[in-house]
Coordinates of N, CA, C and O in Angstrom, one line a residue:
M64 N 56.5 -90.5 -125.7 CA 57.9 -90.6 -126.0 C 58.1 -90.1 -127.5 O 57.3 -90.5 -128.3
E65 N 59.1 -89.3 -127.7 CA 59.4 -88.8 -129.0 C 60.4 -89.8 -129.7 O 61.6 -89.8 -129.4
I66 N 59.8 -90.7 -130.5 CA 60.6 -91.8 -131.0 C 61.8 -91.4 -131.9 O 62.9 -91.9 -131.7
K67 N 61.6 -90.4 -132.8 CA 62.7 -89.9 -133.6 C 63.8 -89.4 -132.8 O 65.0 -89.7 -133.0
R68 N 63.4 -88.6 -131.8 CA 64.4 -88.0 -130.9 C 65.2 -89.1 -130.1 O 66.4 -89.0 -129.9
A69 N 64.4 -90.1 -129.7 CA 65.1 -91.2 -128.9 C 66.0 -92.0 -129.8 O 67.1 -92.4 -129.4
L70 N 65.6 -92.2 -131.1 CA 66.5 -92.9 -132.0 C 67.8 -92.2 -132.3 O 68.8 -92.8 -132.3
I71 N 67.7 -90.9 -132.4 CA 68.9 -90.1 -132.7 C 69.8 -90.1 -131.4 O 71.0 -90.3 -131.5
A72 N 69.2 -89.9 -130.2 CA 69.9 -90.0 -129.0 C 70.6 -91.4 -128.9 O 71.8 -91.4 -128.5
T73 N 69.9 -92.4 -129.2 CA 70.5 -93.8 -129.1 C 71.7 -93.9 -130.1 O 72.7 -94.5 -129.8
A74 N 71.5 -93.4 -131.3 CA 72.6 -93.5 -132.3 C 73.8 -92.8 -131.9 O 74.9 -93.3 -132.1
I75 N 73.6 -91.6 -131.2 CA 74.8 -90.9 -130.7 C 75.5 -91.7 -129.7 O 76.8 -91.9 -129.8
V76 N 74.8 -92.3 -128.7 CA 75.4 -93.1 -127.7 C 76.1 -94.4 -128.3 O 77.2 -94.7 -128.0
W77 N 75.4 -95.0 -129.2 CA 75.9 -96.3 -129.8 C 77.2 -96.0 -130.6 O 78.2 -96.7 -130.5
I78 N 77.2 -94.9 -131.4 CA 78.4 -94.6 -132.2 C 79.6 -94.3 -131.2 O 80.7 -94.8 -131.4
L79 N 79.4 -93.5 -130.2 CA 80.4 -93.2 -129.2 C 80.9 -94.5 -128.5 O 82.1 -94.7 -128.3
G80 N 80.0 -95.3 -128.1 CA 80.3 -96.6 -127.4 C 81.1 -97.5 -128.3 O 82.1 -98.1 -127.8
V81 N 80.6 -97.8 -129.5 CA 81.3 -98.7 -130.4 C 82.7 -98.2 -130.7 O 83.7 -98.9 -130.8
T82 N 82.8 -96.9 -131.0 CA 84.1 -96.3 -131.3 C 85.1 -96.5 -130.1 O 86.2 -96.9 -130.3
A83 N 84.6 -96.2 -128.9 CA 85.5 -96.4 -127.7 C 85.9 -97.8 -127.6 O 87.1 -98.2 -127.3
Y84 N 85.0 -98.7 -127.8 CA 85.2 -100.2 -127.6 C 86.3 -100.6 -128.6 O 87.2 -101.3 -128.3
I85 N 86.1 -100.2 -129.9 CA 87.1 -100.6 -130.9 C 88.5 -100.0 -130.7 O 89.5 -100.7 -130.7
L86 N 88.5 -98.7 -130.4 CA 89.7 -98.0 -130.2 C 90.5 -98.6 -129.0 O 91.7 -98.6 -129.0
S87 N 89.8 -99.1 -128.0 CA 90.5 -99.6 -126.8 C 91.3 -100.8 -127.1 O 92.3 -101.2 -126.4
H88 N 91.0 -101.5 -128.2 CA 91.8 -102.6 -128.7 C 93.2 -102.2 -129.2 O 94.1 -103.1 -129.4
F89 N 93.3 -101.0 -129.6 CA 94.6 -100.5 -130.2 C 95.6 -100.1 -129.2 O 96.8 -100.0 -129.5
V90 N 95.2 -99.9 -127.9 CA 96.2 -99.5 -126.9 C 96.0 -100.6 -125.8 O 95.1 -100.5 -125.0
R91 N 97.0 -101.5 -125.7 CA 96.9 -102.6 -124.8 C 97.5 -102.1 -123.4 O 98.6 -101.8 -123.3
V92 N 96.6 -102.1 -122.4 CA 97.0 -101.8 -121.1 C 96.9 -103.1 -120.2 O 97.8 -103.3 -119.4
L93 N 95.8 -103.8 -120.4 CA 95.6 -105.0 -119.7 C 95.9 -106.2 -120.6 O 95.9 -106.1 -121.8
D94 N 96.2 -107.4 -120.0 CA 96.5 -108.6 -120.7 C 95.3 -109.1 -121.4 O 95.4 -109.8 -122.4
N95 N 94.1 -108.9 -120.8 CA 92.8 -109.3 -121.4 C 92.2 -108.2 -122.2 O 91.6 -107.3 -121.6
P96 N 92.3 -108.2 -123.6 CA 91.7 -107.1 -124.3 C 90.2 -107.0 -124.2 O 89.7 -105.8 -124.3
E97 N 89.5 -108.0 -124.0 CA 88.0 -107.9 -123.9 C 87.7 -107.2 -122.5 O 86.7 -106.4 -122.5
L98 N 88.3 -107.6 -121.5 CA 88.1 -106.9 -120.2 C 88.4 -105.5 -120.3 O 87.7 -104.6 -119.8
Q99 N 89.6 -105.2 -120.9 CA 89.9 -103.8 -121.1 C 88.9 -103.0 -121.9 O 88.5 -101.9 -121.5
A100 N 88.4 -103.6 -123.0 CA 87.4 -102.9 -123.8 C 86.1 -102.7 -123.0 O 85.5 -101.6 -123.1
N101 N 85.7 -103.7 -122.2 CA 84.5 -103.5 -121.4 C 84.7 -102.4 -120.4 O 83.7 -101.7 -120.1
L102 N 85.8 -102.4 -119.7 CA 86.1 -101.3 -118.7 C 86.1 -99.9 -119.4 O 85.6 -99.0 -118.8
V103 N 86.7 -99.8 -120.6 CA 86.7 -98.6 -121.3 C 85.3 -98.2 -121.6 O 84.8 -97.0 -121.4
L104 N 84.5 -99.2 -122.1 CA 83.1 -98.9 -122.4 C 82.3 -98.4 -121.2 O 81.5 -97.5 -121.3
I105 N 82.5 -99.1 -120.1 CA 81.8 -98.7 -118.8 C 82.1 -97.2 -118.5 O 81.2 -96.5 -118.1
L106 N 83.4 -96.8 -118.7 CA 83.7 -95.4 -118.4 C 83.2 -94.4 -119.4 O 82.7 -93.4 -119.1
V107 N 83.3 -94.8 -120.7 CA 82.9 -93.9 -121.8 C 81.4 -93.8 -121.9 O 80.8 -92.8 -122.3
L108 N 80.7 -94.8 -121.4 CA 79.2 -94.9 -121.5 C 78.6 -93.8 -120.7 O 77.6 -93.2 -121.1
I109 N 79.1 -93.5 -119.6 CA 78.5 -92.5 -118.7 C 78.4 -91.1 -119.4 O 77.3 -90.6 -119.6
P110 N 79.5 -90.5 -119.9 CA 79.3 -89.2 -120.6 C 78.5 -89.4 -121.9 O 77.8 -88.5 -122.3
S111 N 78.7 -90.5 -122.6 CA 77.9 -90.7 -123.8 C 76.4 -90.8 -123.6 O 75.7 -90.1 -124.3
V112 N 76.0 -91.5 -122.6 CA 74.6 -91.6 -122.3 C 74.0 -90.3 -121.8 O 72.9 -89.9 -122.1
L113 N 74.8 -89.6 -121.0 CA 74.4 -88.3 -120.5 C 74.2 -87.3 -121.7 O 73.2 -86.6 -121.7
L114 N 75.1 -87.4 -122.7 CA 75.0 -86.6 -123.9 C 73.7 -86.9 -124.7 O 72.9 -86.1 -125.1
G115 N 73.5 -88.3 -124.8 CA 72.3 -88.7 -125.5 C 71.0 -88.3 -124.8 O 70.0 -87.8 -125.4
A116 N 71.0 -88.5 -123.5 CA 69.8 -88.1 -122.7 C 69.6 -86.6 -122.7 O 68.5 -86.1 -122.8
R117 N 70.7 -85.8 -122.7 CA 70.6 -84.4 -122.7 C 70.0 -84.0 -124.1 O 69.1 -83.1 -124.1
F118 N 70.4 -84.6 -125.1 CA 69.8 -84.3 -126.5 C 68.3 -84.6 -126.4 O 67.5 -83.8 -126.9
Y119 N 68.0 -85.8 -125.9 CA 66.5 -86.1 -125.9 C 65.7 -85.2 -125.1 O 64.6 -84.7 -125.6
Y120 N 66.1 -84.8 -123.9 CA 65.3 -84.0 -123.0 C 65.5 -82.5 -123.3 O 64.8 -81.7 -122.6
K121 N 66.3 -82.0 -124.2 CA 66.7 -80.6 -124.3 C 65.5 -79.7 -124.6 O 65.5 -78.5 -124.2
N122 N 64.5 -80.1 -125.2 CA 63.3 -79.2 -125.6 C 62.2 -79.4 -124.6 O 61.0 -79.1 -125.0
G123 N 62.4 -79.8 -123.4 CA 61.4 -79.9 -122.4 C 60.5 -81.1 -122.5 O 59.4 -81.2 -122.0
V124 N 61.0 -82.1 -123.2 CA 60.3 -83.4 -123.3 C 60.2 -84.0 -122.0 O 61.1 -84.1 -121.2
Q125 N 59.0 -84.5 -121.6 CA 58.8 -85.2 -120.3 C 58.5 -86.7 -120.6 O 57.4 -87.0 -120.9
T126 N 59.5 -87.5 -120.5 CA 59.4 -88.9 -120.7 C 60.0 -89.6 -119.4 O 61.0 -89.2 -118.9
N127 N 59.3 -90.7 -119.0 CA 59.8 -91.4 -117.9 C 61.2 -91.9 -118.2 O 61.4 -92.5 -119.3
G128 N 62.2 -91.7 -117.3 CA 63.6 -92.0 -117.6 C 63.8 -93.5 -117.7 O 64.6 -94.0 -118.5
F129 N 63.1 -94.4 -117.0 CA 63.2 -95.8 -117.1 C 62.7 -96.3 -118.5 O 63.4 -97.1 -119.1
K130 N 61.6 -95.8 -118.9 CA 61.1 -96.2 -120.2 C 62.0 -95.7 -121.3 O 62.3 -96.5 -122.3
L131 N 62.5 -94.5 -121.2 CA 63.5 -94.0 -122.2 C 64.7 -94.8 -122.2 O 65.2 -95.3 -123.3
G132 N 65.3 -95.1 -121.0 CA 66.5 -95.9 -120.9 C 66.3 -97.3 -121.5 O 67.2 -97.8 -122.2
L133 N 65.2 -97.9 -121.1 CA 64.9 -99.2 -121.6 C 64.8 -99.2 -123.2 O 65.3 -100.1 -123.9
F134 N 64.1 -98.2 -123.7 CA 63.9 -98.1 -125.1 C 65.2 -97.9 -125.8 O 65.5 -98.6 -126.8
M135 N 66.1 -97.0 -125.3 CA 67.4 -96.8 -125.9 C 68.2 -98.0 -125.8 O 68.9 -98.3 -126.8
F136 N 68.2 -98.8 -124.7 CA 69.0 -100.0 -124.6 C 68.5 -101.0 -125.6 O 69.3 -101.7 -126.2
L137 N 67.2 -101.1 -125.8 CA 66.6 -102.1 -126.7 C 67.0 -101.8 -128.2 O 67.3 -102.7 -129.0
I138 N 67.0 -100.5 -128.5 CA 67.5 -100.1 -129.8 C 69.0 -100.4 -130.0 O 69.4 -100.8 -131.1
T139 N 69.7 -100.2 -128.9 CA 71.2 -100.5 -129.0 C 71.4 -102.0 -129.2 O 72.3 -102.4 -130.0
I140 N 70.6 -102.8 -128.6 CA 70.7 -104.3 -128.8 C 70.4 -104.6 -130.3 O 71.1 -105.4 -130.9
C141 N 69.4 -103.9 -130.9 CA 69.2 -104.1 -132.3 C 70.3 -103.7 -133.2 O 70.7 -104.4 -134.1
L142 N 70.9 -102.5 -132.9 CA 72.1 -102.1 -133.6 C 73.3 -103.0 -133.4 O 74.0 -103.3 -134.4
D143 N 73.4 -103.5 -132.2 CA 74.5 -104.5 -132.0 C 74.3 -105.8 -132.8 O 75.2 -106.3 -133.4
A144 N 73.0 -106.2 -132.8 CA 72.7 -107.5 -133.6 C 72.9 -107.3 -135.1 O 73.3 -108.2 -135.8
L145 N 72.5 -106.1 -135.6 CA 72.6 -105.8 -137.0 C 74.0 -105.4 -137.5 O 74.3 -105.7 -138.7
I146 N 74.7 -104.7 -136.7 CA 76.0 -104.1 -137.1 C 77.2 -104.6 -136.3 O 78.1 -105.2 -136.9
T147 N 77.2 -104.4 -135.0 CA 78.4 -104.7 -134.2 C 78.8 -106.1 -134.3 O 80.0 -106.4 -134.5
V148 N 77.9 -107.1 -134.0 CA 78.3 -108.5 -134.0 C 78.8 -108.9 -135.4 O 79.9 -109.5 -135.5
P149 N 78.0 -108.7 -136.5 CA 78.5 -109.2 -137.8 C 79.7 -108.5 -138.3 O 80.6 -109.1 -139.0
V150 N 79.9 -107.2 -138.0 CA 81.0 -106.5 -138.6 C 82.3 -106.6 -137.7 O 83.4 -106.7 -138.2
F151 N 82.1 -106.5 -136.4 CA 83.3 -106.5 -135.5 C 83.5 -107.7 -134.7 O 84.7 -108.1 -134.4
I152 N 82.5 -108.4 -134.3 CA 82.7 -109.6 -133.4 C 82.9 -110.9 -134.1 O 83.9 -111.6 -133.8
I153 N 82.1 -111.2 -135.1 CA 82.2 -112.4 -135.8 C 83.6 -112.5 -136.6 O 84.2 -113.6 -136.5
P154 N 84.1 -111.5 -137.2 CA 85.4 -111.6 -137.9 C 86.5 -111.9 -136.9 O 87.6 -112.4 -137.3
E155 N 86.3 -111.5 -135.6 CA 87.4 -111.8 -134.6 C 87.2 -113.1 -133.9 O 87.8 -113.4 -132.9
G156 N 86.3 -114.0 -134.4 CA 86.1 -115.3 -133.9 C 84.9 -115.4 -132.9 O 84.7 -116.5 -132.3
G157 N 84.2 -114.3 -132.6 CA 83.1 -114.4 -131.7 C 81.8 -114.7 -132.4 O 81.8 -115.0 -133.6
N158 N 80.7 -114.7 -131.7 CA 79.4 -115.0 -132.3 C 78.3 -114.3 -131.5 O 78.6 -113.6 -130.5
Y159 N 77.1 -114.4 -131.9 CA 76.0 -113.8 -131.2 C 75.9 -114.2 -129.7 O 75.7 -113.4 -128.8
L160 N 76.0 -115.5 -129.5 CA 75.9 -116.0 -128.2 C 77.0 -115.5 -127.3 O 76.7 -115.1 -126.1
S161 N 78.2 -115.5 -127.8 CA 79.3 -115.0 -126.9 C 79.2 -113.5 -126.6 O 79.5 -113.0 -125.5
F162 N 78.6 -112.8 -127.6 CA 78.4 -111.3 -127.3 C 77.2 -111.0 -126.4 O 77.4 -110.4 -125.4
F163 N 76.1 -111.6 -126.7 CA 74.9 -111.3 -125.9 C 74.8 -112.2 -124.6 O 74.1 -111.8 -123.7
G164 N 75.6 -113.2 -124.6 CA 75.6 -114.1 -123.4 C 76.7 -113.6 -122.4 O 76.7 -114.1 -121.3
D165 N 77.5 -112.7 -122.7 CA 78.5 -112.2 -121.8 C 77.9 -111.3 -120.7 O 77.1 -110.4 -121.0
P166 N 78.1 -111.7 -119.5 CA 77.5 -110.9 -118.3 C 77.9 -109.4 -118.4 O 77.1 -108.6 -118.0
W167 N 79.1 -109.1 -119.0 CA 79.5 -107.7 -119.1 C 78.5 -106.9 -119.9 O 78.2 -105.7 -119.7
F168 N 77.9 -107.5 -121.0 CA 77.0 -106.9 -121.8 C 75.8 -106.4 -121.0 O 75.3 -105.3 -121.2
W169 N 75.3 -107.3 -120.1 CA 74.1 -106.9 -119.3 C 74.4 -106.0 -118.2 O 73.6 -105.1 -117.9
I170 N 75.6 -106.0 -117.7 CA 76.1 -105.1 -116.7 C 76.1 -103.7 -117.3 O 75.6 -102.7 -116.7
I171 N 76.7 -103.6 -118.5 CA 76.8 -102.3 -119.2 C 75.4 -101.9 -119.6 O 75.1 -100.7 -119.5
G172 N 74.5 -102.8 -119.9 CA 73.1 -102.4 -120.2 C 72.4 -101.8 -119.0 O 71.6 -100.8 -119.1
L173 N 72.6 -102.4 -117.9 CA 72.0 -101.8 -116.6 C 72.6 -100.5 -116.3 O 71.8 -99.6 -115.9
E174 N 73.9 -100.3 -116.6 CA 74.5 -99.0 -116.4 C 73.8 -98.0 -117.3 O 73.5 -96.8 -116.9
Y175 N 73.6 -98.4 -118.5 CA 73.0 -97.5 -119.6 C 71.7 -97.0 -119.1 O 71.4 -95.8 -119.1
I176 N 70.8 -97.9 -118.7 CA 69.5 -97.6 -118.2 C 69.5 -96.7 -117.0 O 68.8 -95.7 -116.9
L177 N 70.4 -97.1 -116.0 CA 70.5 -96.3 -114.8 C 71.0 -94.9 -115.0 O 70.4 -93.9 -114.4
V178 N 71.9 -94.7 -116.0 CA 72.4 -93.3 -116.3 C 71.2 -92.5 -116.8 O 71.0 -91.3 -116.5
V179 N 70.4 -93.0 -117.7 CA 69.3 -92.3 -118.3 C 68.3 -92.0 -117.1 O 67.8 -90.8 -117.1
V180 N 68.0 -92.9 -116.3 CA 67.1 -92.7 -115.2 C 67.6 -91.6 -114.3 O 66.8 -90.6 -113.9
L181 N 68.9 -91.6 -113.9 CA 69.4 -90.6 -113.1 C 69.4 -89.2 -113.7 O 69.1 -88.2 -113.1
Y182 N 69.7 -89.2 -115.0 CA 69.6 -87.9 -115.8 C 68.2 -87.4 -115.8 O 68.0 -86.2 -115.6
S183 N 67.2 -88.2 -116.0 CA 65.8 -87.8 -116.0 C 65.4 -87.3 -114.6 O 64.5 -86.4 -114.6
K184 N 66.0 -87.8 -113.6 CA 65.6 -87.3 -112.2 C 66.3 -86.1 -111.8 O 65.7 -85.2 -111.2
F185 N 67.6 -86.0 -112.2 CA 68.4 -84.8 -111.6 C 68.9 -83.9 -112.7 O 69.3 -82.7 -112.4
G186 N 68.8 -84.2 -114.0 CA 69.3 -83.3 -115.0 C 68.3 -82.6 -115.8 O 68.6 -81.7 -116.6
V187 N 67.0 -83.0 -115.6 CA 66.0 -82.4 -116.4 C 65.2 -81.4 -115.6 O 64.8 -81.7 -114.4
K188 N 65.1 -80.2 -116.1 CA 64.3 -79.2 -115.4 C 62.9 -79.4 -115.6 O 62.4 -79.5 -116.8
S189 N 62.1 -79.4 -114.6 CA 60.6 -79.6 -114.7 C 59.9 -78.4 -115.1 O 60.2 -77.3 -114.7

């Protein structure tokens, strides 16, 4: 695995995801802003992860998609713990437990890994 390339790909996905999550709070469509933000993130995550995976694999890198997806998600967890929670969640009354204990977080994480796996299977030329 090319660690530097994977870190850059993860940063791309994380920035796009956090931006979409935060911006979704400015346009209220649903009564539940957290549900709305999670649904927006689920939708935005697909093209964002595809973009990150495409960046990672673009020079013919051959890495197992599950390992890459898991690595990228673990780095995202670290970024969320270091930046997202203290900067965006705690000031709004949340905490680490409410963020990481939310089932939506883990559903979104599974989606993240699955998109990388599918890209590695169908989007990468051997």
